[in-house]
Short mmCIF file of C-alpha atoms and ligand atoms in Angstrom, two decimals:
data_model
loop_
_atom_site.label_atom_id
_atom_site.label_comp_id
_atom_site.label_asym_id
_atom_site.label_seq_id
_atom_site.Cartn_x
_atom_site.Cartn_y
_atom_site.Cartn_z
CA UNK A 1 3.63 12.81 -19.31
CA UNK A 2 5.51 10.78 -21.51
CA UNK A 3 3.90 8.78 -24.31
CA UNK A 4 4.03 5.20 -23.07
CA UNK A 5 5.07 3.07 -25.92
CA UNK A 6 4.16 -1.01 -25.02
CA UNK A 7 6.38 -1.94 -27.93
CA UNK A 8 8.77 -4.95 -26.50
CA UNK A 9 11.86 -2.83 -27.54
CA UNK A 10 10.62 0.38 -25.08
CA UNK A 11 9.37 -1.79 -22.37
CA UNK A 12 13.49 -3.09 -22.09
CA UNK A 13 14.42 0.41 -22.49
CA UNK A 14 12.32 1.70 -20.10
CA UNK A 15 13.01 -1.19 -17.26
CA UNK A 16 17.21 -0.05 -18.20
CA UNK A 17 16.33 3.49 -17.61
CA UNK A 18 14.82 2.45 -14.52
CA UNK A 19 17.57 0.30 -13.89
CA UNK A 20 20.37 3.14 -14.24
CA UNK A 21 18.13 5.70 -11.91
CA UNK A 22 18.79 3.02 -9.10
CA UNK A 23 22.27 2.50 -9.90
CA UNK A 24 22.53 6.27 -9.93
CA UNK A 25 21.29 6.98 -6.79
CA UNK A 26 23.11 4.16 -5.16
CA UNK A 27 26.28 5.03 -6.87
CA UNK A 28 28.14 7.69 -4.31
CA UNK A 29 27.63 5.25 -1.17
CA UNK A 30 29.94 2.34 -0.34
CA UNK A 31 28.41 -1.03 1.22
CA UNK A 32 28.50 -0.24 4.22
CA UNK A 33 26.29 2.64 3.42
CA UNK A 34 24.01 0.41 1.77
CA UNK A 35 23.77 -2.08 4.97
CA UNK A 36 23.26 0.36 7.77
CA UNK A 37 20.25 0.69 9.73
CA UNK A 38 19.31 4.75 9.68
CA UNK A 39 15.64 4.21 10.67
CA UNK A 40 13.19 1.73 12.37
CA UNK A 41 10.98 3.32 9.43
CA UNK A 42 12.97 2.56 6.85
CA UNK A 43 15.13 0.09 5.46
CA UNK A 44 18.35 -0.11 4.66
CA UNK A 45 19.12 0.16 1.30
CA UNK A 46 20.32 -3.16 0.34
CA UNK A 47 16.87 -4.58 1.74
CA UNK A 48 15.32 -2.31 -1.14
CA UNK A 49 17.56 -3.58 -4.07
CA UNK A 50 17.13 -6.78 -2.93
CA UNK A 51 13.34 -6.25 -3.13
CA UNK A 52 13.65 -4.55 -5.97
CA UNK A 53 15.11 -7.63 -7.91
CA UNK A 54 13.17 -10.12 -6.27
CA UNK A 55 9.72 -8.24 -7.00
CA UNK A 56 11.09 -8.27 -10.78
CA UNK A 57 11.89 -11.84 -10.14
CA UNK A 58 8.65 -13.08 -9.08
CA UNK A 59 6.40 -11.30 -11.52
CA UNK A 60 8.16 -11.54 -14.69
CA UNK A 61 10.63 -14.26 -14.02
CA UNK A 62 8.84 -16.85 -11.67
CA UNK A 63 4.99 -16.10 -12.33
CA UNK A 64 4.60 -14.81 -16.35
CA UNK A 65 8.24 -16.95 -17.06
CA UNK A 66 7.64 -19.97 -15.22
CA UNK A 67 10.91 -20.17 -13.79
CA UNK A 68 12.35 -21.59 -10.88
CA UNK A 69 13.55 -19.03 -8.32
CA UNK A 70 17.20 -18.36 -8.57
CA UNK A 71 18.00 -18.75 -4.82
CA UNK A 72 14.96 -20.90 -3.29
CA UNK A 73 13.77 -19.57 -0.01
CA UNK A 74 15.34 -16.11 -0.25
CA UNK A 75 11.98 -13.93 -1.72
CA UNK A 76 10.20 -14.18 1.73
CA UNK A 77 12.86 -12.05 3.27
CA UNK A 78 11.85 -9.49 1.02
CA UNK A 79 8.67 -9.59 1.47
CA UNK A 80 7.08 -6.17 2.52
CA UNK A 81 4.03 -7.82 4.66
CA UNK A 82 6.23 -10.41 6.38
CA UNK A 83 8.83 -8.41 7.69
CA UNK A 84 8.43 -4.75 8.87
CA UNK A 85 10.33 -2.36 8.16
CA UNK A 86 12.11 -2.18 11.72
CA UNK A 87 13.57 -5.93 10.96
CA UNK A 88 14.96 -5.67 7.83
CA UNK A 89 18.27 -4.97 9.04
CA UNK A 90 18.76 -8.44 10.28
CA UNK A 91 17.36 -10.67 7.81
CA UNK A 92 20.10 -12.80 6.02
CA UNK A 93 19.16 -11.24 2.74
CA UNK A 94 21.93 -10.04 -0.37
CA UNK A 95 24.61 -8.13 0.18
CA UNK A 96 27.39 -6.45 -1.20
CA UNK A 97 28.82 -8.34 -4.69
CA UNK A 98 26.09 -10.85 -4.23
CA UNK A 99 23.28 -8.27 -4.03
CA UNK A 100 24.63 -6.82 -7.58
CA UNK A 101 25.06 -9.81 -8.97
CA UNK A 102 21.27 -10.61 -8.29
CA UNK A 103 19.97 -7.30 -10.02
CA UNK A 104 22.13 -8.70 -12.80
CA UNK A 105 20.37 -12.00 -13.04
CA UNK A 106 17.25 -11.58 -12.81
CA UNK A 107 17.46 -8.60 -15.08
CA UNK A 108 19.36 -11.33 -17.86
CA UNK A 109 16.27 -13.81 -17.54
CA UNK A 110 13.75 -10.77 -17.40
CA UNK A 111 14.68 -9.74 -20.62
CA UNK A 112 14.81 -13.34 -21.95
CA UNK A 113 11.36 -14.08 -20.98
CA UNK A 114 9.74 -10.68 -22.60
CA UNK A 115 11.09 -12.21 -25.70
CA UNK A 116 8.90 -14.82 -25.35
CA UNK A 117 5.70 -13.24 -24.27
CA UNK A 118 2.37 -11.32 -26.33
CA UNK A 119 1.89 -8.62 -24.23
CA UNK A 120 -1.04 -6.60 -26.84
CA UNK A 121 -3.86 -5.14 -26.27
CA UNK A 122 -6.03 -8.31 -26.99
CA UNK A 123 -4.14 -10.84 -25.12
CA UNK A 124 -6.23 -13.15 -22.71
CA UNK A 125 -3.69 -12.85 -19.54
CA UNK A 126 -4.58 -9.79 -17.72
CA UNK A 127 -1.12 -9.67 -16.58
CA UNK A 128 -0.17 -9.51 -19.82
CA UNK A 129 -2.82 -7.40 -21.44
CA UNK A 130 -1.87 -3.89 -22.51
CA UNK A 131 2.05 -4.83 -21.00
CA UNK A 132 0.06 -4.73 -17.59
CA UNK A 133 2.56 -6.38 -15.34
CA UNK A 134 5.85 -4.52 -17.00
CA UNK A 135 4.07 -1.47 -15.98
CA UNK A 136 3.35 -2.15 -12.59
CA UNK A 137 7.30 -3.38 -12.70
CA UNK A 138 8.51 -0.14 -13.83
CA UNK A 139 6.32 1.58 -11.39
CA UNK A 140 7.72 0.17 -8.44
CA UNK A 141 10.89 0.32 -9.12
CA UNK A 142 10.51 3.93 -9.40
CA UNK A 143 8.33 3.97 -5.94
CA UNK A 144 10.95 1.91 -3.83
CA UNK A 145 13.59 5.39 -5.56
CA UNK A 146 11.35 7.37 -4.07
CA UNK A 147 11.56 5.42 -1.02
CA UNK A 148 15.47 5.16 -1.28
CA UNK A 149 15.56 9.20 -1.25
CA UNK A 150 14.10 8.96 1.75
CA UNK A 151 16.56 7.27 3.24
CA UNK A 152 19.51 9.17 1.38
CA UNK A 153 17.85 12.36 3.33
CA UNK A 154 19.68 10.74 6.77
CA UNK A 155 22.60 9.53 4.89
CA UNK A 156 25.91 12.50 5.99
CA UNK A 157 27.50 14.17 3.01
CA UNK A 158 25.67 11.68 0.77
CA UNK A 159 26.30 13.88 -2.35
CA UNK A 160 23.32 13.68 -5.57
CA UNK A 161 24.82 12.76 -9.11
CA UNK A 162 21.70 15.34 -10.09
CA UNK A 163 21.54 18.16 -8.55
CA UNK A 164 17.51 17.54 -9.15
CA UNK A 165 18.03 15.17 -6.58
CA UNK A 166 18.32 17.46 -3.83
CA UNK A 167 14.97 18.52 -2.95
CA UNK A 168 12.24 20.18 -4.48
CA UNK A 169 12.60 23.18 -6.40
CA UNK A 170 10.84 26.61 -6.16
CA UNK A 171 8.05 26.99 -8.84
CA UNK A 172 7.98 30.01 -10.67
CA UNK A 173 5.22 32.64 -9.05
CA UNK A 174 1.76 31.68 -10.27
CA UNK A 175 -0.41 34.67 -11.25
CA UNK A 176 -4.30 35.03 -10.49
CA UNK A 177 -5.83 34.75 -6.76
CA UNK A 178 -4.43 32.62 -4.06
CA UNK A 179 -7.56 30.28 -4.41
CA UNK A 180 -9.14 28.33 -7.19
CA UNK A 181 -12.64 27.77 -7.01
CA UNK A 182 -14.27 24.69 -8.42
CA UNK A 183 -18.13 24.59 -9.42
CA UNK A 184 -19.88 22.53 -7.54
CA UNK A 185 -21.72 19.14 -9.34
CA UNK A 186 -20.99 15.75 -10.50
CA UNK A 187 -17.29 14.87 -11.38
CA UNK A 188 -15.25 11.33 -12.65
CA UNK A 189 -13.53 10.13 -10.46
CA UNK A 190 -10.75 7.39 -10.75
CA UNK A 191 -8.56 5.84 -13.04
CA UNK A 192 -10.41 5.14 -16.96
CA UNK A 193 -10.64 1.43 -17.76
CA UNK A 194 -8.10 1.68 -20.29
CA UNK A 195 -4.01 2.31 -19.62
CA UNK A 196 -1.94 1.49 -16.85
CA UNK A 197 -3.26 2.10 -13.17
CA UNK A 198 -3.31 -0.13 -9.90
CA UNK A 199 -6.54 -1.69 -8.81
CA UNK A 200 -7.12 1.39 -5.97
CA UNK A 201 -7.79 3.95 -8.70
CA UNK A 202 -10.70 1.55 -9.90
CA UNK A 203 -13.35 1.65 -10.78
CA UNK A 204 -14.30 5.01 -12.22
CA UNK A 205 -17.22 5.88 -10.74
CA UNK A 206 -19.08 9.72 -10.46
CA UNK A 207 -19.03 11.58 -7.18
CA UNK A 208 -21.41 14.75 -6.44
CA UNK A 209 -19.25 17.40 -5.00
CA UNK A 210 -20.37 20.79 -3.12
CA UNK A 211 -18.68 24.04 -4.59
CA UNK A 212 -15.49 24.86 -2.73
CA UNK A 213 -12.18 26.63 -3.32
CA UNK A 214 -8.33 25.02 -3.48
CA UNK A 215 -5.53 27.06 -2.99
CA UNK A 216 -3.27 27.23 -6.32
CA UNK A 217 -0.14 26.49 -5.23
CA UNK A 218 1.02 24.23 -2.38
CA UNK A 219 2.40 25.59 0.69
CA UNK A 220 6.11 26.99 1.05
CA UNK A 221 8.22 27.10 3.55
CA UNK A 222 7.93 30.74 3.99
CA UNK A 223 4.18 30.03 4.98
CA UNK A 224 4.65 27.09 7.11
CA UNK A 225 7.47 28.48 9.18
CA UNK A 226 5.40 31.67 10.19
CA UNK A 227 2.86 29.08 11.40
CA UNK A 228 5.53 27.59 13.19
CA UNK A 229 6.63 30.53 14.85
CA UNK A 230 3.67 31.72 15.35
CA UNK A 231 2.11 28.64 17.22
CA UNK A 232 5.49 27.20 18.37
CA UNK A 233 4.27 23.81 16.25
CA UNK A 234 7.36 21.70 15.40
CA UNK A 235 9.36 22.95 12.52
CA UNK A 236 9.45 20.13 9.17
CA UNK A 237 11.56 17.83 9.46
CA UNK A 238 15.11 18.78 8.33
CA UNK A 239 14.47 22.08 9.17
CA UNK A 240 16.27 23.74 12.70
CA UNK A 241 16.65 26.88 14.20
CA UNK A 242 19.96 28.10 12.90
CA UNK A 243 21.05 29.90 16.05
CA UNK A 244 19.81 33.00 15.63
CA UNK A 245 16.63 34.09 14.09
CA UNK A 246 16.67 32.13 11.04
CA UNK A 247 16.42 28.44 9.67
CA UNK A 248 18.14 25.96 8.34
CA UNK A 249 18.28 22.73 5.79
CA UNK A 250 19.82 19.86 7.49
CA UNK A 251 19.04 17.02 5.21
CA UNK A 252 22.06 14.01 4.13
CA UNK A 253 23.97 16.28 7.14
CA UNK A 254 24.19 19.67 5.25
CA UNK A 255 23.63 22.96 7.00
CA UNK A 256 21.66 24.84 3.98
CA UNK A 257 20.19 27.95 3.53
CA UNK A 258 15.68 27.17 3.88
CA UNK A 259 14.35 28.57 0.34
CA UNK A 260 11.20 30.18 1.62
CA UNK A 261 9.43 29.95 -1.90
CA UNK A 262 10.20 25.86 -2.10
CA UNK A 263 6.89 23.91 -1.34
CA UNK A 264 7.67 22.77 2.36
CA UNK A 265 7.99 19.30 2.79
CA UNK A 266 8.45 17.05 5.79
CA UNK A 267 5.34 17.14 7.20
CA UNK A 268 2.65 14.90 9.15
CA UNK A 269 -0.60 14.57 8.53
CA UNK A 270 -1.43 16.39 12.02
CA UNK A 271 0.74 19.26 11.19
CA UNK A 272 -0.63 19.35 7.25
CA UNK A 273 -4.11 19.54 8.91
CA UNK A 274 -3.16 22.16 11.93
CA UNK A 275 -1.21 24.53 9.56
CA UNK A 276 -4.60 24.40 7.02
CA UNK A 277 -7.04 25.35 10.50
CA UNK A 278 -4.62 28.37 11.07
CA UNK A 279 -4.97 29.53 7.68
CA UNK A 280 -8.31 29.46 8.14
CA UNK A 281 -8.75 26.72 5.75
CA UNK A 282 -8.87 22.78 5.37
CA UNK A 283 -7.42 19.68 4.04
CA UNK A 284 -9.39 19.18 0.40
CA UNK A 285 -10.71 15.43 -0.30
CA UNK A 286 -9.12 13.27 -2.54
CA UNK A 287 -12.32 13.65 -4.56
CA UNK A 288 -12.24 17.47 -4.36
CA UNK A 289 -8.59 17.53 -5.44
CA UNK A 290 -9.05 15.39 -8.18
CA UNK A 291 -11.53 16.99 -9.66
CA UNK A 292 -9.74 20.48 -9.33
CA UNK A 293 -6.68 18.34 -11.16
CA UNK A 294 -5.49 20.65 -14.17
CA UNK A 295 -6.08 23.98 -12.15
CA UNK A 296 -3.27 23.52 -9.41
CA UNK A 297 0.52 24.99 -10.06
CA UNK A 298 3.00 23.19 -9.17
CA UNK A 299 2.21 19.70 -8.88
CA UNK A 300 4.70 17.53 -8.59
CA UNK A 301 7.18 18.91 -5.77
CA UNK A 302 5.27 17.73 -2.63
CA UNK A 303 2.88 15.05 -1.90
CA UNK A 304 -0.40 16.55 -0.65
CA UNK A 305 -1.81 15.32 2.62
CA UNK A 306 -6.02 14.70 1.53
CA UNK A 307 -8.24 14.51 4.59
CA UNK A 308 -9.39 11.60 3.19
CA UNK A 309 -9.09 8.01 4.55
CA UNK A 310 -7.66 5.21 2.08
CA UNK A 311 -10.37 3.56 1.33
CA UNK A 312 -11.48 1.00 -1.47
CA UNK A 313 -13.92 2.70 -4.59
CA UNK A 314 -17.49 1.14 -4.93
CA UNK A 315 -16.27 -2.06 -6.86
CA UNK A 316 -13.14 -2.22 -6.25
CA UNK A 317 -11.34 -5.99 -7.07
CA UNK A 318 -7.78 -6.94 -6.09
CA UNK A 319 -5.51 -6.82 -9.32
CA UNK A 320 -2.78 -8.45 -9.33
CA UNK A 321 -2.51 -8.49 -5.38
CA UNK A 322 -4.00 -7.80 -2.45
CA UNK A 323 -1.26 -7.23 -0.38
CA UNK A 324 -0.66 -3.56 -2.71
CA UNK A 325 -3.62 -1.56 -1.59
CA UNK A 326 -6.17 -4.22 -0.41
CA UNK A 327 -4.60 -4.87 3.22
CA UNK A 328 -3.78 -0.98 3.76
CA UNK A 329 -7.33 -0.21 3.16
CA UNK A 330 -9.11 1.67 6.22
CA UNK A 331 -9.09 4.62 8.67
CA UNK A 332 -5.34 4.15 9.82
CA UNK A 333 -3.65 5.35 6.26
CA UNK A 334 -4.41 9.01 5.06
CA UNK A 335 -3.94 9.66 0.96
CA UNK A 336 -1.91 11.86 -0.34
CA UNK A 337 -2.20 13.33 -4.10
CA UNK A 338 0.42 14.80 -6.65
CA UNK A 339 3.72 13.55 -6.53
CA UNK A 340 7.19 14.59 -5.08
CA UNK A 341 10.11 16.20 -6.74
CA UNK A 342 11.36 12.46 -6.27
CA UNK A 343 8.96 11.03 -7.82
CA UNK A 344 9.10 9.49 -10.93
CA UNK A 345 6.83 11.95 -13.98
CA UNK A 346 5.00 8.46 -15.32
CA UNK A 347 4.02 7.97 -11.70
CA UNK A 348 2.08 11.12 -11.78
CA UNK A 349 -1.25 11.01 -13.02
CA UNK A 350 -4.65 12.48 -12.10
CA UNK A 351 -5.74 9.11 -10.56
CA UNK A 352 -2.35 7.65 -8.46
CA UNK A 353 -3.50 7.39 -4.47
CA UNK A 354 -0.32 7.47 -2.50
CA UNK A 355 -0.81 6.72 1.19
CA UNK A 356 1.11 6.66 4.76
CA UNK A 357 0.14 6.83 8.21
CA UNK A 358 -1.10 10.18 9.59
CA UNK A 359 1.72 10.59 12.13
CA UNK A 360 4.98 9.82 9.06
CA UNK A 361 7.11 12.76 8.14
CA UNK A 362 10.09 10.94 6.24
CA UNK A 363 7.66 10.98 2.78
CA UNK A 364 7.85 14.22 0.59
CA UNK A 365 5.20 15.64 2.15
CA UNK A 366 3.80 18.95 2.03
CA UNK A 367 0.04 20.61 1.76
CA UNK A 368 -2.76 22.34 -0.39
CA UNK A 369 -5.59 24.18 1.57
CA UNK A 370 -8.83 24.14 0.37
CA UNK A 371 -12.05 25.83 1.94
CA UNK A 372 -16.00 25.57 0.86
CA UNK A 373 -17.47 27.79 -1.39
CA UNK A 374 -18.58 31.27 -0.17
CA UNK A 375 -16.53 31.61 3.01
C1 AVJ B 401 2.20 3.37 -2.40
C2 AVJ B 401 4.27 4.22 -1.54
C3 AVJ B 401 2.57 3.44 -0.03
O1 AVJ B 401 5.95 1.99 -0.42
O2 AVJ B 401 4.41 0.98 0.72
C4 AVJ B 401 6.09 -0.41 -2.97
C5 AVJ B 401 4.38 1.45 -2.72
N1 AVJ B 401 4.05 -1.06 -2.68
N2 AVJ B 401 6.07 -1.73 -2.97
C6 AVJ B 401 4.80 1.56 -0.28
C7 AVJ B 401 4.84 0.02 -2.79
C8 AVJ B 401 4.83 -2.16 -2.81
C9 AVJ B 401 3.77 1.79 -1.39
N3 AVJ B 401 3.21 3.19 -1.33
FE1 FE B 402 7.77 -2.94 -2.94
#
């Protein structure tokens, strides 16, 4: 991970490098690209920028700035509870020239309100305390990428400026057994009190965990399409028959070759969970794969579905918002550990709880196995 300077100087570097990584991955579509509707799960692109700005906007413009919003009304259109994601191809939000010209702005009057702020270690705002609220800025910025690359995966002949931002790459081979196994006993769980984290991976608090075993390295596509053919389960998706025998890649309309040593990615919940039952195996806990965190190859490349619900830690308190975890928590949303190849590295940490309902597939998803101990 990156060392995570809180100097006023890297916090505006940082929120630029954020900045170009959007621009980037906008950069080879035209407007109307950025318009369209591809998904009732997702929205169109320009809703995201918009949300992107206006997110910046109200944090570190409107709420730590105390300025006026720049165009009245418009933030409730981009706001994530209020509209789903199915309607956010008709709200009368920014588009085109306007849209950029937004990011612009509010960028101009971020940058002249950090000037004016104490954001140390000792200050009395919690927002402001340790650079809290530029970190949870930079963070989902980075999230609503991920999101974006979602999207791009429908988008025809939408061509990467990175080649990284194709899909996830093969790992090199790990050596040792298939399985890790992990003693038994209590382990920390949860962000510590210190550093940047959202309010779900708090408080740190000790769990008592039975002995089990996790596999090493997430599942490929090799593995998961023998499970498909050998079960006739659906295939990821983005991944089709190729006529004959074979499979193929059809992501942003391409017809490419299916590396069988990539982690697969693509899948549900369900078909996480069925795939680890054929193998004989399970879904691990969040707890469990936190606390085998540091053993595992390859994290990073694929989300991994946890059989765990999304639930609130013993003590948990809103911070700064309830509508980021506090309103998803329950038995609907499953979590999901790691990261994706799309994901940004400072998003990655032992402690970050992703989450999405059980039935999604459009997320990087993939899977880990784990089994008890002595099986
Ligand atoms: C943590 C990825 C589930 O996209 O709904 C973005 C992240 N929260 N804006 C989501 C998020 C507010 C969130 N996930
Ligand atoms: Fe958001």
């Amino acid at each position: 991970m990156r060392a995570q300077s809180s100097s006023k100087a890297a916090i505006a570097d940082r929120l630029a490098a954020a900045r170009r990584r959007t621009y980037e991955l906008i950069e080879p579509l035209d407007d109307e690209q950025l318009n369209r509707v591809y998904s009732p799960i997702l929205s169109p692109l320009a809703w995201d920028l918009g949300h992107i700005a206006n997110f910046e906007e109200l944090w570190l413009v409107q709420a730590i700035g105390k300025r006026e919003p720049l165009h009245g009304e418009l933030g409730r259109f981009y706001d994530a509870i209020e509209n789903p994601r199915k309607s956010r191809g008709e709200l009368p939000i920014l588009r085109d020239a306007e849209l950029r010209a937004y990011l612009a702005d509010v960028r101009e009057r971020t940058l002249e309100v950090l000037e004016e702020v104490e954001i140390g270690a000792d200050v009395d705002d919690p927002l402001l305390r340790e650079g809290f609220i530029y970190e949870m800025l930079l963070a989902h910025e980075q999230q609503h990428n991920e999101t974006m690359l979602q999207l791009m995966q429908m988008v025809d002949g939408y061509e990467p400026l990175h080649d990284a931002d194709r899909g996830p790459a093969a790992p090199p081979a790990p050596s040792g057994p298939e399985l890790v196994a992990v003693d038994g006993g209590e382990y920390e769980i949860g962000a510590p009190g210190a550093g940047f984290a959202y309010d779900n991976e708090r408080p740190r608090h000790s769990v008592v965990l039975d002995p089990f075993e996790i596999d090493r390295s997430p599942v490929t596509n090799g593995a998961y399409l023998a499970f498909v053919e050998e079960t006739d389960a659906e295939p990821p998706l983005y991944i089709e028959r190729d006529g004959s025998d074979g499979w193929v890649r059809t992501a942003m309309g391409r017809r490419d070759p299916v590396d069988p040593a990539q982690p697969v990615v693509h899948v549900s919940w369900h078909e996480a969970d069925a795939f680890a039952r054929w193998a004989g195996k399970r879904l691990p806990t969040e707890q469990e794969w936190e606390a085998a965190r540091g053993r595992l190859h390859a994290v990073g490349q694929a989300w991994e579905w946890t059989s765990s619900d999304f639930l609130a830690y013993p003590g948990f308190e809103p911070f700064p918002y309830r509508e980021y975890s506090e309103v998803f928590f329950g038995d609907e949303h499953k979590v999901l550990r790691g990261g994706s190849w799309a994901a940004d590295r400072d998003v990655i940490r032992p402690s970050f709880r992703n989450w999405d309902l059980p039935q999604r597939r459009q997320i990087f998803a993939g899977v880990r196995c784990a089994r008890d101990a002595g099986r």
